[in-house]
XYZ file of C-alpha atoms in Angstrom:
734
model
C -33.000 21.670 4.197
C -31.268 24.589 2.525
C -31.225 26.809 5.609
C -29.717 23.698 7.227
C -27.213 23.017 4.602
C -26.156 27.116 4.321
C -25.213 26.785 7.913
C -23.462 23.250 8.250
C -21.230 24.566 5.106
C -20.685 27.859 6.615
C -19.686 26.085 10.123
C -17.500 23.788 8.635
C -15.725 26.626 6.241
C -14.852 28.160 10.004
C -13.661 25.075 11.751
C -11.462 23.898 8.856
C -7.771 24.250 10.372
C -5.687 22.527 7.470
C -5.134 25.097 4.883
C -4.260 22.408 2.652
C -7.605 20.635 2.272
C -10.011 23.772 2.612
C -10.667 23.733 -0.948
C -12.698 20.719 -0.801
C -14.386 21.099 2.562
C -17.535 23.149 0.996
C -18.005 20.277 -1.748
C -17.561 17.637 0.886
C -19.891 19.478 3.604
C -22.580 19.723 0.735
C -22.253 16.217 -0.472
C -22.454 14.707 3.222
C -25.592 17.057 3.971
C -27.548 16.026 1.060
C -26.563 12.479 1.362
C -27.717 12.422 4.983
C -30.944 14.336 4.115
C -31.848 11.790 1.477
C -30.814 8.985 3.989
C -33.464 10.534 6.432
C -35.985 11.015 3.683
C -34.968 6.934 2.875
C -35.486 6.069 6.656
C -38.660 7.805 6.841
C -40.269 5.557 3.859
C -38.586 2.470 5.208
C -39.007 3.263 9.042
C -39.213 -0.780 9.942
C -35.991 -1.955 8.822
C -35.676 -5.955 8.637
C -33.566 -6.830 11.926
C -32.630 -10.092 10.703
C -31.222 -8.334 7.178
C -27.015 -8.662 7.403
C -26.821 -5.425 5.337
C -27.628 -3.571 8.192
C -24.365 -4.759 9.912
C -22.592 -2.797 6.933
C -22.089 0.601 8.891
C -19.331 1.929 6.200
C -17.624 0.997 3.039
C -14.715 -1.742 3.303
C -12.271 -0.074 1.739
C -12.546 3.011 4.687
C -12.033 0.185 7.177
C -8.941 -0.976 5.128
C -7.661 2.507 4.812
C -8.057 3.586 8.825
C -6.270 -0.113 9.287
C -3.503 1.055 7.103
C -3.073 4.726 8.376
C -3.193 3.363 12.098
C -0.393 1.255 11.232
C 2.066 3.676 9.602
C 1.231 6.031 12.423
C 2.636 3.607 14.739
C 4.895 1.279 13.108
C 6.668 0.032 16.187
C 3.621 -0.478 18.330
C 2.484 -4.133 19.084
C -0.564 -5.077 17.691
C -3.227 -6.605 20.218
C -6.811 -5.280 18.969
C -6.983 -7.191 15.333
C -10.344 -9.360 16.357
C -11.996 -5.941 16.466
C -11.716 -5.580 12.700
C -12.292 -9.420 12.411
C -15.755 -8.427 13.462
C -16.262 -5.837 10.870
C -18.698 -7.227 8.561
C -17.816 -4.778 5.761
C -14.516 -6.780 5.134
C -15.816 -9.904 4.933
C -17.876 -8.419 2.137
C -15.045 -7.225 0.485
C -13.426 -10.062 0.762
C -16.052 -11.968 -0.630
C -16.118 -9.818 -3.592
C -12.335 -9.949 -4.258
C -12.456 -13.791 -3.967
C -15.582 -14.028 -6.423
C -13.530 -11.800 -9.018
C -11.138 -14.724 -8.855
C -13.558 -17.486 -9.153
C -15.887 -15.999 -11.554
C -13.555 -14.023 -13.928
C -15.807 -10.789 -13.069
C -16.015 -8.594 -10.408
C -19.096 -8.312 -8.378
C -20.494 -4.864 -6.887
C -21.702 -4.554 -3.609
C -25.117 -4.169 -4.570
C -25.200 -7.448 -6.870
C -24.352 -9.622 -3.900
C -27.606 -11.293 -2.908
C -29.131 -11.680 0.669
C -28.768 -15.669 0.864
C -24.967 -15.082 0.139
C -25.075 -12.302 2.902
C -26.367 -14.741 5.221
C -24.172 -17.501 4.732
C -21.197 -15.007 4.874
C -22.516 -13.936 8.456
C -22.368 -17.250 9.422
C -18.970 -17.946 8.112
C -17.968 -14.716 10.039
C -19.698 -16.021 13.425
C -18.114 -19.580 12.937
C -14.739 -17.947 12.877
C -15.072 -15.814 15.675
C -16.700 -18.710 17.645
C -13.607 -21.015 16.963
C -16.296 -23.417 14.853
C -14.231 -22.747 11.624
C -12.314 -25.621 10.190
C -9.756 -25.178 7.262
C -9.972 -27.521 4.387
C -13.572 -28.848 5.008
C -14.778 -30.930 2.146
C -18.667 -31.929 2.539
C -19.826 -29.281 4.872
C -19.809 -25.399 4.218
C -21.015 -22.353 5.654
C -20.776 -20.908 2.283
C -19.748 -21.589 -1.545
C -19.377 -20.375 -4.627
C -21.876 -19.084 -6.681
C -20.874 -21.385 -9.812
C -20.803 -24.316 -7.187
C -24.126 -26.162 -7.969
C -23.350 -29.331 -6.430
C -25.827 -31.014 -3.901
C -23.413 -32.629 -1.562
C -26.624 -34.343 0.448
C -27.412 -36.460 -2.545
C -23.863 -37.433 -3.711
C -22.872 -41.169 -3.901
C -20.608 -43.083 -1.202
C -18.215 -43.580 -4.075
C -18.074 -39.732 -5.033
C -17.797 -39.018 -1.473
C -14.608 -40.854 -0.965
C -12.932 -39.583 -3.759
C -14.231 -36.105 -2.369
C -12.464 -37.017 1.078
C -9.150 -38.783 -0.297
C -8.175 -36.770 -3.466
C -6.500 -33.499 -4.116
C -9.294 -30.966 -4.318
C -9.061 -27.010 -5.036
C -8.931 -24.905 -1.810
C -12.569 -24.309 -0.659
C -14.379 -21.266 -1.267
C -14.854 -20.085 2.480
C -10.917 -21.073 3.383
C -9.963 -18.469 0.638
C -12.644 -15.670 2.160
C -10.908 -16.169 5.531
C -7.500 -15.768 3.866
C -8.412 -12.476 2.080
C -9.902 -11.402 5.625
C -6.750 -12.299 7.580
C -4.471 -10.582 4.433
C -6.485 -7.720 4.810
C -5.809 -7.364 8.289
C -2.028 -8.407 8.554
C -0.752 -6.903 5.453
C -1.063 -3.150 6.718
C 0.421 -3.986 10.030
C 3.792 -5.504 8.378
C 4.219 -3.321 5.403
C 4.954 -0.381 7.956
C 7.588 -2.477 9.995
C 9.108 -4.429 6.729
C 12.612 -3.370 5.823
C 13.156 -1.495 2.677
C 15.851 -4.010 1.608
C 13.038 -6.688 0.361
C 11.312 -6.318 -2.795
C 9.125 -9.393 -3.372
C 5.412 -10.099 -2.418
C 4.960 -6.418 -1.642
C 2.629 -4.330 -3.131
C 4.269 -1.268 -5.025
C 7.737 -3.081 -5.371
C 8.610 -5.253 -8.362
C 11.619 -6.954 -9.908
C 12.094 -3.290 -12.050
C 12.320 -1.780 -8.667
C 15.026 -4.033 -7.363
C 17.038 -3.968 -10.806
C 17.124 0.305 -10.355
C 18.162 0.116 -6.929
C 20.918 -2.375 -7.951
C 21.817 -0.196 -10.654
C 21.957 2.851 -8.325
C 23.455 1.232 -4.806
C 25.811 -1.562 -6.139
C 27.907 0.648 -8.191
C 31.546 0.294 -7.081
C 31.300 -2.710 -5.250
C 34.213 -5.608 -6.464
C 32.780 -8.920 -4.386
C 29.551 -10.142 -4.349
C 27.896 -12.933 -2.444
C 24.626 -14.029 -3.984
C 22.529 -16.728 -1.888
C 19.617 -18.902 -2.238
C 17.309 -19.620 0.355
C 14.189 -20.818 -1.671
C 14.452 -23.888 0.457
C 12.296 -21.768 2.919
C 9.492 -20.707 0.594
C 8.861 -24.923 0.710
C 8.116 -24.394 4.651
C 9.264 -23.745 7.650
C 8.488 -25.415 11.269
C 5.158 -23.932 12.698
C 6.649 -22.954 15.602
C 9.339 -20.674 13.811
C 6.536 -18.999 11.826
C 4.550 -18.361 14.844
C 7.329 -16.996 17.045
C 7.851 -14.614 14.066
C 4.112 -13.747 13.814
C 3.912 -13.272 17.422
C 6.844 -10.499 17.693
C 4.316 -7.539 16.312
C 0.996 -9.590 16.798
C -0.268 -10.537 20.165
C -3.660 -11.127 18.746
C -4.512 -14.699 20.157
C -7.675 -15.313 17.432
C -5.845 -14.040 14.760
C -2.499 -16.206 15.514
C -4.559 -19.225 16.347
C -6.341 -18.934 12.799
C -2.922 -19.037 11.182
C -1.593 -21.769 13.310
C -4.355 -23.957 12.626
C -3.946 -23.137 8.717
C -0.451 -24.076 9.230
C -0.824 -26.999 10.966
C -4.058 -28.905 9.459
C -3.221 -31.489 7.036
C -3.823 -31.074 3.166
C -5.199 -33.993 1.916
C -3.312 -34.924 -1.805
C -3.174 -38.118 -3.951
C -0.441 -39.258 -5.959
C -0.469 -37.754 -9.450
C -1.979 -40.780 -11.815
C -0.488 -40.998 -15.313
C -3.139 -40.801 -17.739
C -2.804 -42.353 -21.080
C -3.021 -40.202 -23.999
C -5.897 -40.980 -26.206
C -5.559 -39.825 -29.925
C -9.015 -38.501 -30.831
C -9.889 -37.371 -34.636
C -12.186 -34.496 -33.796
C -12.470 -32.756 -30.498
C -15.533 -30.758 -29.871
C -14.661 -27.285 -28.489
C -16.121 -26.544 -25.207
C -17.933 -23.123 -24.439
C -17.206 -21.308 -21.569
C -20.253 -20.866 -19.279
C -20.839 -17.085 -18.551
C -19.694 -17.299 -14.786
C -16.640 -19.166 -15.765
C -13.151 -17.829 -15.848
C -11.661 -17.157 -19.076
C -8.102 -18.676 -19.088
C -5.143 -16.461 -19.673
C -4.329 -15.321 -23.361
C -1.749 -16.904 -25.146
C 0.835 -13.851 -24.851
C 0.053 -13.742 -21.178
C 0.668 -17.338 -20.541
C 3.883 -17.251 -22.553
C 5.368 -14.418 -20.836
C 4.931 -15.789 -17.477
C 6.973 -18.450 -18.909
C 9.833 -15.971 -18.899
C 9.655 -15.347 -15.180
C 13.190 -15.184 -13.960
C 14.229 -17.831 -11.299
C 14.218 -15.618 -8.332
C 10.504 -14.560 -9.221
C 9.502 -18.287 -10.374
C 8.827 -19.606 -7.192
C 5.685 -18.505 -5.001
C 5.368 -20.146 -1.501
C 2.488 -22.294 -0.544
C 2.266 -23.246 3.252
C -0.874 -25.599 4.467
C -4.148 -23.878 4.140
C -2.614 -20.281 4.274
C -2.979 -19.618 0.459
C -2.206 -16.026 -0.385
C -1.030 -15.499 3.252
C 1.771 -17.831 2.585
C 3.900 -15.156 0.744
C 3.398 -12.731 3.461
C 4.388 -14.978 6.275
C 7.720 -15.565 4.153
C 8.391 -12.116 4.334
C 7.712 -12.000 8.090
C 10.018 -14.663 8.748
C 12.835 -13.231 6.102
C 12.413 -10.053 7.564
C 14.370 -10.977 10.767
C 17.475 -11.582 8.095
C 16.936 -8.066 6.451
C 17.223 -6.599 9.965
C 20.161 -8.644 10.661
C 21.743 -7.161 7.502
C 21.039 -4.074 8.233
C 23.178 -4.041 11.354
C 25.918 -5.738 9.579
C 25.579 -2.531 6.718
C 26.408 -0.347 9.639
C 28.778 -2.608 11.434
C 31.055 -2.668 8.122
C 30.969 0.602 7.349
C 34.342 2.261 7.612
C 34.396 5.741 5.824
C 37.825 7.371 4.460
C 38.249 10.807 4.145
C 40.621 10.714 0.801
C 37.554 9.262 -0.764
C 34.991 11.380 -2.696
C 32.220 9.279 -2.235
C 30.858 7.696 1.039
C 33.113 9.903 3.237
C 30.420 10.710 6.122
C 30.152 9.257 9.277
C 27.352 8.330 9.145
C 27.204 6.736 5.769
C 23.849 8.315 5.008
C 24.621 10.985 2.524
C 26.010 9.955 -0.899
C 28.109 12.528 -2.805
C 29.165 11.971 -6.593
C 28.331 13.160 -9.836
C 24.386 13.770 -9.578
C 24.151 13.586 -13.416
C 25.605 10.404 -13.521
C 24.693 8.527 -10.076
C 25.897 5.154 -10.832
C 29.611 6.542 -11.364
C 32.072 5.511 -8.395
C 35.662 6.051 -8.317
C 37.983 3.225 -8.224
C 38.274 1.395 -4.669
C 41.650 0.753 -3.245
C 43.107 0.437 0.435
C 42.829 3.965 1.177
C 39.168 3.984 0.161
C 35.870 3.514 1.941
C 34.996 -0.078 2.749
C 31.109 -0.768 2.161
C 28.450 -3.406 1.795
C 25.148 -3.505 0.698
C 22.038 -5.902 0.408
C 19.130 -6.457 -1.506
C 16.681 -9.745 -1.116
C 13.779 -10.589 -3.550
C 11.918 -13.804 -2.425
C 14.245 -16.298 -1.346
C 17.420 -15.098 -3.271
C 19.514 -12.139 -1.854
C 22.462 -10.408 -3.000
C 25.448 -8.636 -1.005
C 28.059 -6.326 -2.594
C 31.111 -5.669 -0.669
C 33.396 -2.702 -1.525
C 37.024 -3.734 -0.153
C 39.021 -6.502 0.475
C 37.981 -10.126 -0.138
C 38.356 -10.915 3.737
C 35.298 -8.662 4.478
C 33.031 -11.155 2.332
C 34.462 -13.710 3.702
C 34.188 -12.724 7.432
C 30.593 -11.714 6.340
C 29.804 -15.080 4.788
C 30.783 -17.027 7.891
C 28.466 -14.952 10.078
C 25.909 -15.262 7.542
C 26.056 -19.205 7.967
C 25.765 -19.092 11.896
C 22.812 -16.605 11.562
C 21.013 -18.772 9.007
C 21.716 -21.946 11.001
C 20.410 -20.349 14.575
C 17.482 -18.462 12.975
C 16.050 -20.920 10.278
C 17.832 -24.198 11.057
C 19.156 -24.000 7.604
C 22.399 -25.885 6.787
C 24.487 -23.672 4.170
C 28.216 -23.595 3.426
C 30.988 -21.953 1.028
C 29.507 -23.527 -2.485
C 25.997 -22.488 -1.651
C 27.070 -18.857 -0.894
C 30.091 -18.220 -3.348
C 31.766 -14.955 -3.524
C 32.453 -13.587 -7.321
C 34.302 -11.009 -8.268
C 32.482 -8.659 -10.467
C 34.533 -8.962 -13.710
C 33.239 -12.517 -13.615
C 29.441 -11.022 -14.166
C 26.601 -11.256 -11.709
C 23.432 -12.754 -12.649
C 20.435 -11.507 -10.815
C 17.104 -11.494 -11.646
C 17.977 -12.666 -15.615
C 20.240 -9.456 -15.704
C 24.107 -9.986 -15.666
C 25.856 -6.701 -13.442
C 29.520 -6.368 -14.790
C 31.813 -3.247 -14.307
C 32.591 -0.779 -16.879
C 35.758 1.264 -16.387
C 36.056 4.939 -17.387
C 39.056 5.687 -18.917
C 39.615 9.576 -18.959
C 41.046 11.442 -22.405
C 44.292 12.724 -21.751
C 44.590 15.000 -25.017
C 43.808 14.705 -28.660
C 46.264 14.464 -31.392
C 46.769 16.684 -34.547
C 45.262 14.079 -36.664
C 41.841 14.092 -34.916
C 42.817 11.066 -32.657
C 42.806 10.968 -28.989
C 45.312 9.485 -26.349
C 43.435 7.797 -23.475
C 44.793 6.955 -20.020
C 45.501 3.461 -19.262
C 44.346 4.158 -15.478
C 40.774 4.471 -15.168
C 39.153 6.908 -12.514
C 36.168 5.206 -11.654
C 33.777 2.540 -12.398
C 29.925 2.370 -13.641
C 27.747 -0.878 -13.041
C 26.434 -2.295 -16.307
C 23.020 -3.986 -16.033
C 22.339 -6.040 -19.241
C 19.788 -8.746 -20.075
C 21.245 -12.204 -20.521
C 20.989 -13.407 -23.766
C 22.106 -16.830 -22.294
C 18.779 -17.063 -20.119
C 16.374 -15.684 -22.927
C 17.160 -18.356 -24.949
C 16.765 -20.574 -22.287
C 13.646 -19.349 -21.642
C 12.381 -19.678 -25.569
C 13.425 -23.008 -25.316
C 11.380 -23.760 -22.396
C 8.713 -22.565 -24.218
C 9.191 -24.225 -27.364
C 9.831 -21.296 -29.405
C 13.365 -22.460 -30.390
C 15.993 -25.405 -30.433
C 19.625 -24.869 -30.276
C 21.923 -23.079 -27.984
C 24.671 -21.529 -30.127
C 22.759 -21.253 -33.375
C 19.004 -20.805 -32.088
C 16.621 -22.195 -35.031
C 13.310 -20.454 -34.436
C 10.108 -23.390 -34.253
C 6.894 -23.112 -35.646
C 4.159 -21.834 -32.931
C 1.536 -24.576 -33.188
C -0.624 -23.421 -30.478
C -1.928 -20.578 -32.659
C -2.519 -22.820 -35.690
C -6.117 -22.389 -35.831
C -6.044 -18.918 -35.053
C -6.713 -16.099 -37.711
C -3.562 -14.495 -39.146
C -4.860 -11.475 -37.443
C -5.515 -12.959 -34.202
C -2.156 -14.488 -34.066
C -0.061 -11.161 -35.023
C -1.860 -9.404 -32.242
C -1.194 -11.832 -29.592
C 2.420 -11.740 -30.484
C 2.466 -8.187 -30.635
C 1.408 -7.870 -27.109
C 4.019 -10.660 -26.148
C 6.775 -8.312 -27.566
C 5.305 -5.117 -26.163
C 5.368 -6.953 -22.438
C 9.227 -8.043 -23.390
C 9.866 -4.553 -24.484
C 8.740 -3.113 -20.646
C 10.365 -6.147 -18.754
C 14.021 -5.493 -20.367
C 13.046 -1.653 -19.923
C 16.321 -0.697 -17.758
C 18.866 -3.451 -19.444
C 21.713 -1.720 -21.325
C 21.221 -3.888 -24.112
C 17.570 -3.377 -24.725
C 17.496 -2.777 -28.267
C 19.743 -6.076 -28.961
C 17.826 -8.414 -26.521
C 14.416 -7.068 -27.760
C 15.277 -7.403 -31.542
C 16.219 -10.810 -30.762
C 12.998 -11.760 -29.092
C 11.228 -9.991 -32.117
C 13.653 -12.281 -34.727
C 12.596 -15.479 -32.667
C 8.861 -14.853 -32.745
C 8.827 -13.566 -36.528
C 10.540 -16.320 -37.510
C 8.153 -18.774 -35.421
C 5.482 -17.294 -36.896
C 6.776 -17.614 -40.711
C 7.192 -21.003 -40.036
C 3.730 -21.503 -38.648
C 2.085 -19.762 -41.771
C 4.448 -21.962 -44.090
C 3.210 -24.854 -42.721
C -0.522 -23.607 -42.635
C -0.603 -22.247 -45.786
C 1.352 -24.546 -47.569
C 4.237 -21.980 -48.346
C 7.430 -24.495 -48.318
C 9.801 -22.146 -46.674
C 9.859 -18.546 -44.649
C 11.331 -16.695 -47.564
C 7.949 -17.462 -49.568
C 5.808 -16.314 -46.610
C 8.196 -12.913 -46.366
C 7.731 -12.497 -49.997
C 4.067 -12.527 -49.942
C 3.124 -11.068 -46.300
C 6.158 -8.286 -45.726
C 8.764 -8.728 -43.447
C 6.154 -7.750 -40.860
C 3.687 -10.226 -41.809
C 0.644 -7.476 -42.296
C -0.380 -8.606 -45.646
C -2.836 -11.635 -46.086
C -1.248 -15.080 -46.882
C -4.376 -16.550 -47.782
C -5.631 -14.782 -50.913
C -6.192 -16.169 -54.360
C -5.720 -13.652 -57.265
C -8.088 -13.203 -59.796
C -11.071 -14.672 -57.763
C -11.540 -12.102 -55.364
C -11.109 -8.099 -55.156
C -7.836 -6.505 -53.770
C -7.399 -6.826 -50.287
C -7.076 -3.176 -49.847
C -10.430 -2.795 -51.259
C -11.981 -5.094 -49.287
C -10.457 -3.808 -46.150
C -11.761 -0.341 -47.172
C -15.318 -1.795 -47.048
C -15.060 -3.075 -44.281
C -15.290 -7.035 -45.433
C -11.786 -7.898 -44.487
C -10.149 -8.297 -40.910
C -7.387 -5.479 -40.137
C -3.893 -7.666 -40.002
C -1.600 -5.854 -37.483
C 1.878 -5.977 -38.190
C 4.522 -7.525 -36.077
C 6.384 -4.724 -34.070
C 10.362 -4.223 -33.446
C 11.318 -5.827 -36.779
C 14.348 -3.582 -37.015
C 16.468 -2.309 -33.881
C 15.604 1.348 -34.760
C 12.063 0.723 -33.604
C 13.163 -0.339 -30.043
C 12.842 2.331 -27.608
C 15.970 3.682 -25.808
C 17.226 1.915 -22.251
C 15.473 3.850 -19.317
C 18.249 5.474 -17.317
C 16.008 7.791 -15.230
C 18.183 8.133 -11.814
C 16.419 6.404 -8.637
C 15.567 8.721 -6.107
C 17.316 8.504 -2.870
C 14.729 7.221 0.000
C 12.474 5.865 -2.864
C 8.931 5.054 -1.318
C 5.831 3.340 -3.457
C 3.027 5.740 -4.340
C 0.676 4.584 -1.472
C 3.176 4.688 1.088
C 4.039 8.515 0.032
C -0.004 8.774 0.151
C -0.057 7.627 3.863
C 2.683 9.411 5.100
C 1.486 12.488 3.535
C -1.896 12.075 4.915
C -0.310 11.380 8.496
C 1.695 14.292 8.403
C -0.904 16.637 7.105
C -3.369 15.329 9.868
C -0.774 16.109 12.504
C -1.759 19.381 14.423
C 2.163 20.427 14.324
C 2.045 20.597 10.582
C -0.833 23.136 10.279
C 1.253 25.101 13.726
C 4.192 24.893 11.337
C 2.412 26.563 8.162
C 0.884 29.123 10.401
C 4.208 29.955 11.890
C 5.845 30.254 8.399
C 3.047 32.477 7.066
C 3.623 35.265 10.204
C 7.155 34.829 9.281
C 6.866 35.803 5.962
C 4.211 38.490 6.923
C 1.225 36.995 5.325
C -2.186 35.718 6.329
C -4.151 32.573 5.149
C -7.486 32.878 3.165
C -8.933 30.982 6.031
C -8.216 33.524 8.807
C -8.901 36.310 6.068
C -12.512 34.681 5.307
C -12.744 34.495 9.059
C -12.039 37.734 9.323
C -14.480 39.218 6.972
C -17.298 37.088 8.521
C -16.537 38.672 12.101
C -16.403 42.412 10.517
C -19.852 41.573 8.515
C -21.521 40.421 12.083
C -19.982 43.395 13.946
C -21.326 45.640 11.405
C -24.598 44.257 11.295
C -24.890 44.582 14.836
C -23.934 47.939 14.598
C -26.473 48.895 12.034
C -29.246 47.218 14.070
C -28.368 49.490 17.030
C -28.128 52.282 14.946
C -31.737 51.341 13.260
C -33.299 51.147 16.788
C -34.525 54.074 18.990
C -32.343 52.982 21.899
C -29.160 53.144 19.395
C -30.409 56.783 17.745
C -30.303 57.673 21.787
C -27.022 56.369 22.708
C -25.747 57.818 19.344
C -27.129 61.345 19.452
C -28.749 61.244 15.986
C -32.586 61.097 15.652
C -33.172 62.147 12.094
C -34.407 59.625 9.798
C -32.599 58.626 6.630
C -33.932 59.515 3.457
C -34.080 57.375 0.482
C -30.781 58.623 -0.994
C -28.739 57.886 2.163
C -30.265 54.512 2.153
C -29.546 54.173 -1.654
C -25.873 55.366 -0.850
C -25.270 52.851 1.991
C -26.505 49.981 -0.330
C -24.013 50.924 -2.984
C -21.181 51.425 -0.549
C -21.807 47.929 0.512
C -22.003 46.655 -2.476
C -18.722 48.258 -3.712
C -17.140 46.874 -0.109
C -18.615 43.099 -0.810
C -16.773 43.385 -4.387
C -13.716 44.930 -2.913
C -13.722 41.817 -0.136
C -14.208 39.248 -2.825
C -11.215 40.971 -4.793
C -9.135 40.555 -1.595
C -10.139 36.927 -1.297
C -9.017 36.043 -4.818
C -5.674 37.853 -4.412
C -4.691 36.182 -1.050
C -5.861 32.554 -2.413
C -3.458 32.977 -5.636
C -0.921 34.232 -3.271
C -1.172 31.164 -1.153
C -0.969 28.885 -3.645
C 1.944 30.705 -5.138
C 3.827 30.026 -1.695
C 2.610 26.592 -1.767
C 4.515 25.789 -5.460
C 7.411 27.522 -3.844
C 7.608 25.567 -1.091
C 6.884 27.945 1.867
C 3.969 25.879 3.251
C 2.320 22.687 2.537
């Protein structure tokens, strides 16, 4: 095995064509050969595998299969896909989908080794039913596979229970979730490489923060804004429109038929029945089972209530489940492409403008240290529009006269009427000026005019120009929206003078647990308002509301009458214990030091100076998520043209790659070994004309010379390797 391993590693090292991946080649070769050797030994022990075992269908890992699909989709993003059925046949994807759905159902990830054989057999039956067109969405009594926590015996149910199952609202079947997950894993990589860069909702690597950073960078200098709400599309479109949008890029009949049947199969729902609340004196707490998913903690549930209007609505179409947001993006991608064409159509550069004066409109000049600074607009300035969409809400910025915005609005109304059969009017698409403030993702977009200083006075003052030289786009968190969200969660009442209300949901929790939950909520809100200009002010207000709510809660819980009494005992951060009887127990610090008392974490951000500063990190041009960068980099390095470009660069610089140098050394060793073999043979002695035998001293000298030559070659290899890394850092090669 060692000899085979050495030969394999050596040959792999010589065949490597990519200079960047050569550092890991030897390690990968060793791991591959050792794994292959162990697998061969395992096969010898298990020479007769069970042909009925579904695990024999898993030839490779499911993540590898998904990676192949992502790479292929990004390598040819404009090619029509027709072979997705082959991926539906891959049993590895079904096992991976089963693991993901089990994680959602059970609340814990199930390793592949923990999946039982009976579950694999049921999963194989589900896959075969889908491929044979025997699968039906929304089944209530007959299942190919059930959830591991579903212990119901459907054969022994009474008629009344069966009738209730068939006629009332039930959660999505477990097998439906698995099929949805498989379809999602197959369709998402196909469309992620095709989606417009103007959409930022329901997509991996793109969040509301990304949209806000794009707005801060790209929407500076725009005077007129059109804010549209197409959330009615998220409620559902006609099946024909969704299928036609899907078939633009996917021509696989089985996949299209599965999505179409999921949209057309009726969902059985029952009207909500109002139940009378029965007040009980005592309600015993229910202990969750081990396989039962744990509910969201209070801080996370509270933060979900802060979701902005644009991100609050998630589409659910028929039995599509998690496919619904992806299908919504597929349908709305036509709007994104149409708007990209309008951006090019409305672009009118002006040579007198110091920014956006290129004919193509792709190169943005300006102050790189202050990227959101834009010179003032006017009739002789560049006219331009920009567009961004988050879910069913979009924002259009217009730099130019209001007439351009009115023309664009009219064309947009006609497009939505023809494409989505959606009736819009001027009231649903208002045109607003930047001075009024534009609300987007619970942040207000407004303009700050930059007035330059003309000169300084003798008394230390300064005279400022009355005419501004440029504008900055200010993105501030809306205090009004923050108060509205707190009122919805029950933390306060009132608008002008908000008064904190006690948080009775945490009445039975300890002080340490309550403070820890609220600190997590505050930390999450600090991150949510990370890019707001008034981050310190808004977070300090949130801390004031939460601290006042907890103070009222503790006052009611420990009977301390007022918040002032709570702050006096527990400090302004509420870090001191409030339930302490003096004279009857040791001091709290002594108990804490002995480990007999629970540590209480004080509330964070109680002072404005403790709140972090706003993140003004410039947003790069042509930004892409990390996973897309890795995919494009892999595709570029996998292209033979990249390697040829690197070799050309090395030759132009008069250098040699470490791989070529190692190959040259190996070849020289082979040639010297062949010559030494000829010299040592009798025929070689006759050919070379030396028949004298070498004495021991000459042999020792020759071995010493070989050792010196080997050491010199090793030093050369290290030298060229370091030089190669230096070239990589400088950017000469990749």
